[in-house]
GROMACS .gro file of C-alpha atoms in nm:
model
  195
    1MET     CA    1   2.235  -3.242   4.117
    2ARG     CA    2   1.865  -3.346   4.184
    3LYS     CA    3   1.751  -3.008   4.217
    4PHE     CA    4   1.951  -2.909   3.901
    5LEU     CA    5   1.800  -3.191   3.706
    6PRO     CA    6   1.436  -3.047   3.594
    7TRP     CA    7   1.595  -2.729   3.482
    8ILE     CA    8   1.848  -2.984   3.276
    9ILE     CA    9   1.510  -3.118   3.126
   10VAL     CA   10   1.356  -2.817   3.027
   11ALA     CA   11   1.682  -2.621   2.884
   12ALA     CA   12   1.699  -2.972   2.665
   13VAL     CA   13   1.375  -3.023   2.558
   14VAL     CA   14   1.384  -2.644   2.462
   15LEU     CA   15   1.714  -2.654   2.273
   16ILE     CA   16   1.577  -3.016   2.080
   17GLY     CA   17   1.262  -2.802   2.002
   18TYR     CA   18   1.439  -2.491   1.882
   19PHE     CA   19   1.670  -2.692   1.589
   20TRP     CA   20   1.383  -2.895   1.475
   21ILE     CA   21   1.163  -2.583   1.446
   22LYS     CA   22   1.488  -2.422   1.291
   23GLY     CA   23   1.553  -2.711   1.053
   24ILE     CA   24   1.195  -2.672   0.933
   25ASN     CA   25   1.260  -2.341   0.842
   26ASN     CA   26   1.570  -2.335   0.682
   27THR     CA   27   1.457  -2.645   0.473
   28ALA     CA   28   1.177  -2.450   0.393
   29VAL     CA   29   1.370  -2.153   0.288
   30SER     CA   30   1.626  -2.375   0.109
   31LEU     CA   31   1.375  -2.556  -0.131
   32ASN     CA   32   1.182  -2.191  -0.109
   33GLU     CA   33   1.536  -2.056  -0.316
   34ASN     CA   34   1.538  -2.353  -0.574
   35ILE     CA   35   1.211  -2.254  -0.682
   36ARG     CA   36   1.283  -1.925  -0.723
   37GLU     CA   37   1.600  -2.032  -0.935
   38SER     CA   38   1.377  -2.247  -1.103
   39TRP     CA   39   1.151  -1.978  -1.204
   40GLY     CA   40   1.412  -1.769  -1.304
   41ASN     CA   41   1.514  -2.015  -1.538
   42VAL     CA   42   1.165  -2.056  -1.657
   43GLU     CA   43   1.086  -1.720  -1.721
   44THR     CA   44   1.498  -1.673  -1.893
   45SER     CA   45   1.368  -1.937  -2.119
   46TYR     CA   46   1.058  -1.713  -2.257
   47GLN     CA   47   1.229  -1.420  -2.257
   48ARG     CA   48   1.501  -1.558  -2.497
   49ARG     CA   49   1.176  -1.647  -2.720
   50ASN     CA   50   1.060  -1.338  -2.686
   51ASP     CA   51   1.407  -1.161  -2.875
   52LEU     CA   52   1.388  -1.430  -3.107
   53ILE     CA   53   1.043  -1.327  -3.219
   54GLY     CA   54   1.139  -1.007  -3.241
   55ASN     CA   55   1.435  -1.091  -3.505
   56LEU     CA   56   1.216  -1.347  -3.670
   57VAL     CA   57   0.926  -1.057  -3.731
   58ASN     CA   58   1.187  -0.828  -3.856
   59THR     CA   59   1.348  -1.113  -4.063
   60VAL     CA   60   1.027  -1.171  -4.241
   61LYS     CA   61   0.868  -0.814  -4.308
   62GLY     CA   62   1.202  -0.771  -4.462
   63ALA     CA   63   1.200  -1.064  -4.665
   64ALA     CA   64   0.844  -1.093  -4.812
   65ASP     CA   65   0.569  -0.870  -4.878
   66PHE     CA   66   0.392  -1.030  -4.560
   67GLU     CA   67   0.047  -1.032  -4.430
   68LYS     CA   68   0.013  -0.791  -4.165
   69GLY     CA   69  -0.271  -0.925  -3.999
   70THR     CA   70  -0.032  -1.212  -3.912
   71LEU     CA   71   0.274  -1.030  -3.787
   72THR     CA   72   0.069  -0.774  -3.599
   73ALA     CA   73  -0.074  -1.101  -3.352
   74VAL     CA   74   0.299  -1.267  -3.335
   75ILE     CA   75   0.395  -0.868  -3.198
   76GLU     CA   76   0.062  -0.818  -2.966
   77ALA     CA   77   0.091  -1.181  -2.820
   78ARG     CA   78   0.457  -1.125  -2.737
   79SER     CA   79   0.373  -0.774  -2.591
   80LYS     CA   80   0.125  -0.950  -2.379
   81ALA     CA   81   0.342  -1.258  -2.280
   82THR     CA   82   0.596  -0.986  -2.169
   83ALA     CA   83   0.305  -0.816  -1.964
   84THR     CA   84   0.250  -1.086  -1.788
   85THR     CA   85   0.451  -1.126  -1.468
   86ILE     CA   86   0.435  -1.368  -1.165
   87ASP     CA   87   0.633  -1.307  -0.830
   88PRO     CA   88   0.850  -1.622  -0.754
   89THR     CA   89   0.779  -1.619  -0.365
   90ASN     CA   90   0.434  -1.647  -0.398
   91ILE     CA   91   0.321  -1.827  -0.733
   92THR     CA   92  -0.067  -1.912  -0.728
   93PRO     CA   93  -0.235  -2.168  -0.951
   94ASP     CA   94  -0.412  -1.828  -1.088
   95GLN     CA   95  -0.097  -1.682  -1.165
   96LEU     CA   96   0.050  -1.950  -1.328
   97ALA     CA   97  -0.284  -1.967  -1.564
   98GLU     CA   98  -0.261  -1.625  -1.662
   99PHE     CA   99   0.090  -1.666  -1.758
  100SER     CA  100   0.024  -1.960  -1.942
  101LYS     CA  101  -0.252  -1.853  -2.126
  102ALA     CA  102  -0.050  -1.530  -2.247
  103GLN     CA  103   0.273  -1.777  -2.367
  104SER     CA  104  -0.026  -1.956  -2.569
  105GLY     CA  105  -0.084  -1.679  -2.762
  106VAL     CA  106   0.247  -1.610  -2.808
  107SER     CA  107   0.317  -2.009  -2.961
  108SER     CA  108  -0.051  -1.993  -3.165
  109ALA     CA  109   0.004  -1.688  -3.315
  110LEU     CA  110   0.390  -1.774  -3.414
  111SER     CA  111   0.248  -2.131  -3.547
  112ARG     CA  112   0.027  -1.898  -3.762
  113LEU     CA  113   0.327  -1.692  -3.857
  114LEU     CA  114   0.494  -2.011  -3.942
  115VAL     CA  115   0.240  -2.173  -4.146
  116THR     CA  116   0.237  -1.852  -4.336
  117VAL     CA  117   0.573  -1.855  -4.403
  118GLU     CA  118   0.521  -2.195  -4.622
  119ARG     CA  119   0.360  -1.978  -4.867
  120TYR     CA  120   0.682  -1.820  -4.941
  121PRO     CA  121   0.983  -2.048  -5.090
  122ASP     CA  122   1.180  -1.732  -5.094
  123LEU     CA  123   1.164  -1.671  -4.700
  124LYS     CA  124   1.176  -2.031  -4.650
  125ALA     CA  125   1.568  -2.038  -4.787
  126ASN     CA  126   1.649  -1.744  -4.638
  127ALA     CA  127   1.979  -1.831  -4.429
  128ASN     CA  128   1.872  -1.578  -4.159
  129PHE     CA  129   1.535  -1.705  -4.126
  130LEU     CA  130   1.654  -2.092  -4.120
  131LYS     CA  131   1.881  -2.005  -3.843
  132LEU     CA  132   1.598  -1.812  -3.651
  133GLN     CA  133   1.371  -2.090  -3.711
  134ASP     CA  134   1.632  -2.390  -3.564
  135GLU     CA  135   1.688  -2.115  -3.255
  136LEU     CA  136   1.327  -2.123  -3.192
  137ALA     CA  137   1.261  -2.458  -3.211
  138SER     CA  138   1.586  -2.502  -2.973
  139THR     CA  139   1.402  -2.251  -2.703
  140GLU     CA  140   1.114  -2.422  -2.695
  141ASN     CA  141   1.273  -2.734  -2.598
  142GLN     CA  142   1.453  -2.477  -2.320
  143ILE     CA  143   1.142  -2.382  -2.190
  144LEU     CA  144   1.001  -2.749  -2.183
  145THR     CA  145   1.316  -2.820  -1.986
  146ALA     CA  146   1.281  -2.512  -1.740
  147ARG     CA  147   0.884  -2.578  -1.704
  148THR     CA  148   0.959  -2.953  -1.584
  149ARG     CA  149   1.314  -2.841  -1.402
  150PHE     CA  150   1.044  -2.589  -1.226
  151ASN     CA  151   0.790  -2.852  -1.145
  152GLU     CA  152   1.060  -3.093  -0.992
  153ALA     CA  153   1.163  -2.782  -0.763
  154VAL     CA  154   0.774  -2.718  -0.657
  155LYS     CA  155   0.790  -3.094  -0.514
  156PRO     CA  156   1.011  -3.149  -0.251
  157TYR     CA  157   0.939  -2.804  -0.157
  158ASN     CA  158   0.552  -2.893  -0.118
  159LYS     CA  159   0.613  -3.213   0.029
  160HIS     CA  160   0.828  -3.022   0.325
  161VAL     CA  161   0.547  -2.782   0.373
  162ASN     CA  162   0.261  -3.016   0.387
  163THR     CA  163   0.336  -3.302   0.594
  164PHE     CA  164   0.272  -3.333   0.910
  165PRO     CA  165   0.442  -3.162   1.177
  166ASN     CA  166   0.613  -2.957   0.925
  167SER     CA  167   0.281  -2.782   0.787
  168ILE     CA  168   0.225  -2.646   1.162
  169PHE     CA  169   0.488  -2.431   1.188
  170ALA     CA  170   0.567  -2.399   0.813
  171GLY     CA  171   0.228  -2.224   0.790
  172MET     CA  172   0.382  -2.018   1.080
  173PHE     CA  173   0.636  -1.903   0.890
  174GLY     CA  174   0.435  -1.812   0.562
  175PHE     CA  175   0.541  -2.090   0.388
  176HIS     CA  176   0.279  -2.189   0.192
  177GLU     CA  177   0.225  -2.465  -0.111
  178LYS     CA  178   0.309  -2.370  -0.449
  179ALA     CA  179   0.117  -2.453  -0.777
  180TYR     CA  180   0.255  -2.638  -1.056
  181PHE     CA  181   0.354  -2.542  -1.395
  182ALA     CA  182   0.026  -2.706  -1.567
  183ALA     CA  183  -0.056  -2.750  -1.958
  184VAL     CA  184  -0.274  -2.523  -2.094
  185GLU     CA  185  -0.608  -2.568  -2.122
  186GLY     CA  186  -0.723  -2.774  -2.412
  187ALA     CA  187  -0.328  -2.899  -2.474
  188GLU     CA  188  -0.457  -3.275  -2.407
  189LYS     CA  189  -0.649  -3.265  -2.744
  190PRO     CA  190  -0.427  -3.359  -3.075
  191VAL     CA  191  -0.308  -3.146  -3.296
  192GLU     CA  192  -0.520  -3.094  -3.627
  193VAL     CA  193  -0.319  -3.096  -3.946
  194LYS     CA  194  -0.441  -2.936  -4.222
  195PHE     CA  195  -0.251  -2.990  -4.610
   0.00000   0.00000   0.00000
């Protein structure tokens, strides 16, 4: 029996090491899938907003002799936002910044559109416009929730792949820290409201 004891110890150490490393990898894979799902929810929320914008623009066009520059700005911002894509398996801070910038352009153009609408009392009373405006407000809340949940999914993943000794093996398996969804530059400043 003593003759096999060293082999049994080596086999036990190898098995323990195998299952430990397998656990690190499988946990990282699971957490990464949570991030991919959360990112898909973020994109779905933004897609809903983009779909609503098309309906909103058409409603505004049909209801008023509207300023074309404002409508063009909304349509162009929407086009830029839908052209920006991110690979959820390799989210970098630069990609998120580019995505946020494109979405910020949509928000800004949309705000200008809604401010301009104030000059058209018939449009403000239009049932279709009011319904779209309510849906847009609801969608903005969904976007906020989706971004928050994305950041909540990134946190345990980053914690898992950055803690020692997981960081050694996670890097070997190709798992790297993911970027959080951050506010657009200048968002910390209060909004100036003019009447």
